[in-house]
Short mmCIF file of C-alpha atoms in Angstrom, two decimals:
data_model
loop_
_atom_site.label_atom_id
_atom_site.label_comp_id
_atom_site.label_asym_id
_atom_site.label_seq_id
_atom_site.Cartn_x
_atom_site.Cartn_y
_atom_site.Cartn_z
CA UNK A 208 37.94 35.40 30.80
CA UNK A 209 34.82 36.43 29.02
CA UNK A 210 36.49 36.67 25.51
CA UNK A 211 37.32 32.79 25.93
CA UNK A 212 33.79 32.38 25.32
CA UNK A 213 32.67 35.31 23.21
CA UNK A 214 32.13 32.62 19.90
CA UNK A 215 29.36 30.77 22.09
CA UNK A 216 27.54 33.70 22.42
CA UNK A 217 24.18 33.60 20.60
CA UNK A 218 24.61 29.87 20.24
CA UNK A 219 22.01 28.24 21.27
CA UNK A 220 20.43 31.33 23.71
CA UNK A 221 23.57 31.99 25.41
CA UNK A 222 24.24 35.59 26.34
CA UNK A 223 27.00 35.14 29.56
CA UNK A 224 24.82 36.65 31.15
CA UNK A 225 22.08 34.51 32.39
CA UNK A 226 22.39 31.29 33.74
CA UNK A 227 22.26 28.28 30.52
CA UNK A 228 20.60 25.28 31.31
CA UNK A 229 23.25 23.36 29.57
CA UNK A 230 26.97 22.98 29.43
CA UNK A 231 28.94 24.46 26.63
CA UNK A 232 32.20 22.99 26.07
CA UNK A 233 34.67 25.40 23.60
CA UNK A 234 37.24 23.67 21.61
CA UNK A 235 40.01 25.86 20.02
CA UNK A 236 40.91 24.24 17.20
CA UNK A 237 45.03 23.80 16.42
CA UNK A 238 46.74 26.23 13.66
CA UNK A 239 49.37 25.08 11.29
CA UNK A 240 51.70 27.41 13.03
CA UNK A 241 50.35 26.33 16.58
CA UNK A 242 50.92 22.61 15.76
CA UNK A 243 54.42 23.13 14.63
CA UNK A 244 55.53 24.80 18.00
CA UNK A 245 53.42 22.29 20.05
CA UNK A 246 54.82 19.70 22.11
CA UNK A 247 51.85 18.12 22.37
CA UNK A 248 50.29 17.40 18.79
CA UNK A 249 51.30 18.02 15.48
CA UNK A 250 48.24 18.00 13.74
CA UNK A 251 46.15 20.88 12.64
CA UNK A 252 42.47 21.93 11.71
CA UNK A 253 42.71 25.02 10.36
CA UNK A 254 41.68 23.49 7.31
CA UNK A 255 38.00 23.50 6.47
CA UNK A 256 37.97 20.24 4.16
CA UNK A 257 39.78 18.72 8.16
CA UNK A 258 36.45 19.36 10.02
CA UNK A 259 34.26 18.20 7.22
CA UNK A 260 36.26 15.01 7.24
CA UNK A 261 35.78 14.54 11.24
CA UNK A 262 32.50 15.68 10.76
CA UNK A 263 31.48 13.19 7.73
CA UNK A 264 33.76 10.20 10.10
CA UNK A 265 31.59 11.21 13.69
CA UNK A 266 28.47 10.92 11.20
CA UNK A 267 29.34 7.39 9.94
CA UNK A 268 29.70 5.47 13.23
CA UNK A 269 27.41 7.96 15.86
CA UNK A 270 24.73 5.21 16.00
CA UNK A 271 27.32 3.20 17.49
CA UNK A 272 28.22 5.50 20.50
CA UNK A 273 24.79 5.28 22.24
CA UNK A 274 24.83 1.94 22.46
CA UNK A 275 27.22 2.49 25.12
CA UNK A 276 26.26 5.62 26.62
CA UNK A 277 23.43 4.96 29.22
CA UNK A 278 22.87 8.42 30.41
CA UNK A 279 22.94 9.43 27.00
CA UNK A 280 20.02 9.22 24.23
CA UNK A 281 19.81 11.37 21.51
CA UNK A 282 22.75 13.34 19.32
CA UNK A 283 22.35 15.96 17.42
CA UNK A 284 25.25 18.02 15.25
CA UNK A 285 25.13 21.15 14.03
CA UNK A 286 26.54 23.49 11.89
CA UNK A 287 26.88 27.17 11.79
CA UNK A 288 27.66 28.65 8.04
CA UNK A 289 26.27 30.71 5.02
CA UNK A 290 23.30 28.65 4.87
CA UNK A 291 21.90 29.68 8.61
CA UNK A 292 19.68 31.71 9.31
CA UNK A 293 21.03 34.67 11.11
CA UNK A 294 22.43 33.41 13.88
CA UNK A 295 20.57 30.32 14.37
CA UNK A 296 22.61 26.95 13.57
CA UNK A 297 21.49 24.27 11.06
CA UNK A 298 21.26 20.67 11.97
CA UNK A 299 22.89 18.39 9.94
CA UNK A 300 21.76 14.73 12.07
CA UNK A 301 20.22 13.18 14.19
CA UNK A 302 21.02 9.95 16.29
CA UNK A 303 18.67 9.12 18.66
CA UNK A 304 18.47 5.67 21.09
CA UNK A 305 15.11 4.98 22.83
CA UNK A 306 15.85 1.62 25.10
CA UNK A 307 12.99 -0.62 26.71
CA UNK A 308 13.86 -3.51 29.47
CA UNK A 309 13.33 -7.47 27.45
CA UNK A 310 11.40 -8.26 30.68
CA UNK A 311 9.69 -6.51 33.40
CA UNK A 312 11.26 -3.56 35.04
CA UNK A 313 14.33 -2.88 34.40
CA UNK A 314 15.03 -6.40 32.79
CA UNK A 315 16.77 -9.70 34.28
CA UNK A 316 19.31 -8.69 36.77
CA UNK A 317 20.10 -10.16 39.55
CA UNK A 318 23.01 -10.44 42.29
CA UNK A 319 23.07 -13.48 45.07
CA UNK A 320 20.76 -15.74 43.66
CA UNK A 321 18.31 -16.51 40.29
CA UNK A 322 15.30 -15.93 42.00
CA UNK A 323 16.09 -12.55 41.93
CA UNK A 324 16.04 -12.03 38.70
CA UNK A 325 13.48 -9.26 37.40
CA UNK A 326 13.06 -7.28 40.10
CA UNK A 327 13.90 -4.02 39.22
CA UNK A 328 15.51 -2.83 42.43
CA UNK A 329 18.45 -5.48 41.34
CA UNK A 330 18.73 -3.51 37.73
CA UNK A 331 22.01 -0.99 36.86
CA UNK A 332 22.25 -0.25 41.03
CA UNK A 333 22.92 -4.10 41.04
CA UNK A 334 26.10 -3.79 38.27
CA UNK A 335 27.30 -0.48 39.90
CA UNK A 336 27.37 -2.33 43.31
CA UNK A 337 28.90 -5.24 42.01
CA UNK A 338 31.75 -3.10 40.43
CA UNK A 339 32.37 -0.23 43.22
CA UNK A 340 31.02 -1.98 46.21
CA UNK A 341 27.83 -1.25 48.46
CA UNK A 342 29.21 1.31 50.54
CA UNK A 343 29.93 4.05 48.51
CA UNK A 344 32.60 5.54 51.40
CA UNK A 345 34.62 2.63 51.03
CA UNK A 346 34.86 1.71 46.99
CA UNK A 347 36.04 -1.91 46.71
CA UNK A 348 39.74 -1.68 45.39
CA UNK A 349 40.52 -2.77 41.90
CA UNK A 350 42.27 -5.91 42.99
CA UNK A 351 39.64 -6.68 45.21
CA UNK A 352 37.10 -5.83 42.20
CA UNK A 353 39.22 -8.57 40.03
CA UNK A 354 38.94 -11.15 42.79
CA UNK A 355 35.35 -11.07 43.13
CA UNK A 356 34.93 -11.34 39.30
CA UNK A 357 37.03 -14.39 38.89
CA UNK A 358 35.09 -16.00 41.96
CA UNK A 359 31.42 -15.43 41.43
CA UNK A 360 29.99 -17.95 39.10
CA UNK A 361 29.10 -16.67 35.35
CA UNK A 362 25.21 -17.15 35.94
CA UNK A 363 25.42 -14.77 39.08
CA UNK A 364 27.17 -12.02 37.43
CA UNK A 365 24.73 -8.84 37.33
CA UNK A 366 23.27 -7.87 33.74
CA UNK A 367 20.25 -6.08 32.34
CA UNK A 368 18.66 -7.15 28.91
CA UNK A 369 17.34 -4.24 27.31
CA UNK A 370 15.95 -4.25 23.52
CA UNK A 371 17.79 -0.68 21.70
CA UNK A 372 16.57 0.89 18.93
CA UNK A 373 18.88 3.29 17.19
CA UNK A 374 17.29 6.02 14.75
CA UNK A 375 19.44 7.95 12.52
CA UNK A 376 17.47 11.29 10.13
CA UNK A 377 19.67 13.29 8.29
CA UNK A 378 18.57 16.66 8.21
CA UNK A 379 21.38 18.88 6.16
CA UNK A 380 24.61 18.74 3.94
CA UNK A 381 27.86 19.79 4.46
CA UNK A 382 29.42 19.84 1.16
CA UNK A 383 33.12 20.63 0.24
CA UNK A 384 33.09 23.91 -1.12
CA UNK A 385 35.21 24.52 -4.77
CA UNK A 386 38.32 26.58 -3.93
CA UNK A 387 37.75 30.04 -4.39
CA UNK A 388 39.01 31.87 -7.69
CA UNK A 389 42.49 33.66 -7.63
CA UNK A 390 42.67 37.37 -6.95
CA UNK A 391 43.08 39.56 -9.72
CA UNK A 392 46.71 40.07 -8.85
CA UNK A 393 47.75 36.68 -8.41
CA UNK A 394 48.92 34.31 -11.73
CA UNK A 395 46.10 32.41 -13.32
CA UNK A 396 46.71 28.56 -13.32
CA UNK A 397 47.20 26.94 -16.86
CA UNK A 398 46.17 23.61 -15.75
CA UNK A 399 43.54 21.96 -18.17
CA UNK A 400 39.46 22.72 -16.33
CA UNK A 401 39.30 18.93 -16.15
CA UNK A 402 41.62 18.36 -13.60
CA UNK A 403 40.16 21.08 -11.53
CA UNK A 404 36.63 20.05 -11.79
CA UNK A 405 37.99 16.43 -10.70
CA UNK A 406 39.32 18.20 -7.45
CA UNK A 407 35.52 19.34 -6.69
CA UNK A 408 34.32 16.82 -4.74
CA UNK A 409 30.44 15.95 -3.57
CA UNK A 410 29.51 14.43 -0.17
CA UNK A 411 27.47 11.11 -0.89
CA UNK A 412 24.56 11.25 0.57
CA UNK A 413 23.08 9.01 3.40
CA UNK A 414 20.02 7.12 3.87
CA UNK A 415 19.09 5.06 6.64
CA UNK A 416 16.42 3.56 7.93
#
């Protein structure tokens, strides 16, 4: 279903045609009109000011989502509007997580006994093992998981210290654009200009360190 994907084409060097060394994911986003016949979700984002608002919320807490995400280090979001270039996206931010180990290796982890501590063979393997099991053809069951957690003694339990440093540069604006002006057919509002230039709102902007 190549028209499924015909919007992704151009972003970021994808033709459908070649081979992308990446994976595109395509989210249609929910009409008014779908929303009301879905039996899924009511909501809607056919409204611009919507995605600026999930944009402006993913924006305020991103630095906290690598802090979790191990395989995961840098973020970047970008937007594709007037201001581009062609066809060429703007970036808006960047989050990016650069982790070190507190000790040598891959930190203090350790499974069995204290002494083991350090050694990086006993690093995130260790925690995987002690989660899923050893043999990865028979995963230990989630009872069994449960029973092995409430038995093994709190200074035996697998961990890795590791010192994260989460960067944050804001690159771009996304501001709310002003409503555009009635058609020439369509009945001029009589409302006072002060209560439409309070509707105009600006995007604070963000500084971090």
């Amino acid at each position: 279903f190549p028209d499924q994907f015909a919007p992704l084409v151009g972003c970021f060097g994808c033709n459908l045609e070649e081979s992308f060394p990446g994976t595109l994911f395509r989210f249609p986003l929910r009409s008014e009109a779908q929303a009301q016949a879905s039996e899924i979700s009511k909501a809607s984002y056919d409204d611009p000011a919507k995605i600026l608002d999930l944009l402006k919320q993913f924006e305020a807490t991103a630095e906290r989502f690598l802090l979790f995400l191990r395989n995961v280090g840098n973020i970047e979001v970008l937007v594709l509007d007037d201001e581009c270039q062609g066809d060429e996206p703007r970036t808006l931010f960047q989050v990016e997580a650069k982790r070190r180990p507190v000790s040598k290796g891959e930190g203090r982890a350790f499974v069995g006994t204290p002494e083991a501590a350090g050694q990086s063979a006993f690093g995130w393997s260790a925690i995987q093992d002690f989660v899923t099991g050893s043999d990865p053809s028979r995963p230990l069951s989630k009872d069994a998981f449960y029973q092995r957690l409430a038995t093994t003694p709190e200074a035996l339990l697998p961990s890795v210290e590791q010192l994260v440093t989460v960067s944050f540069k804001q690159l771009g604006t996304l501001e709310r654009r002003a409503p555009a002006p009635p058609m020439a057919d369509e009945p001029m509002s009589h409302e006072p200009m002060a209560k439409g230039a309070q509707q105009h709102e600006q995007s604070p902007r963000i500084a971090r360190d």
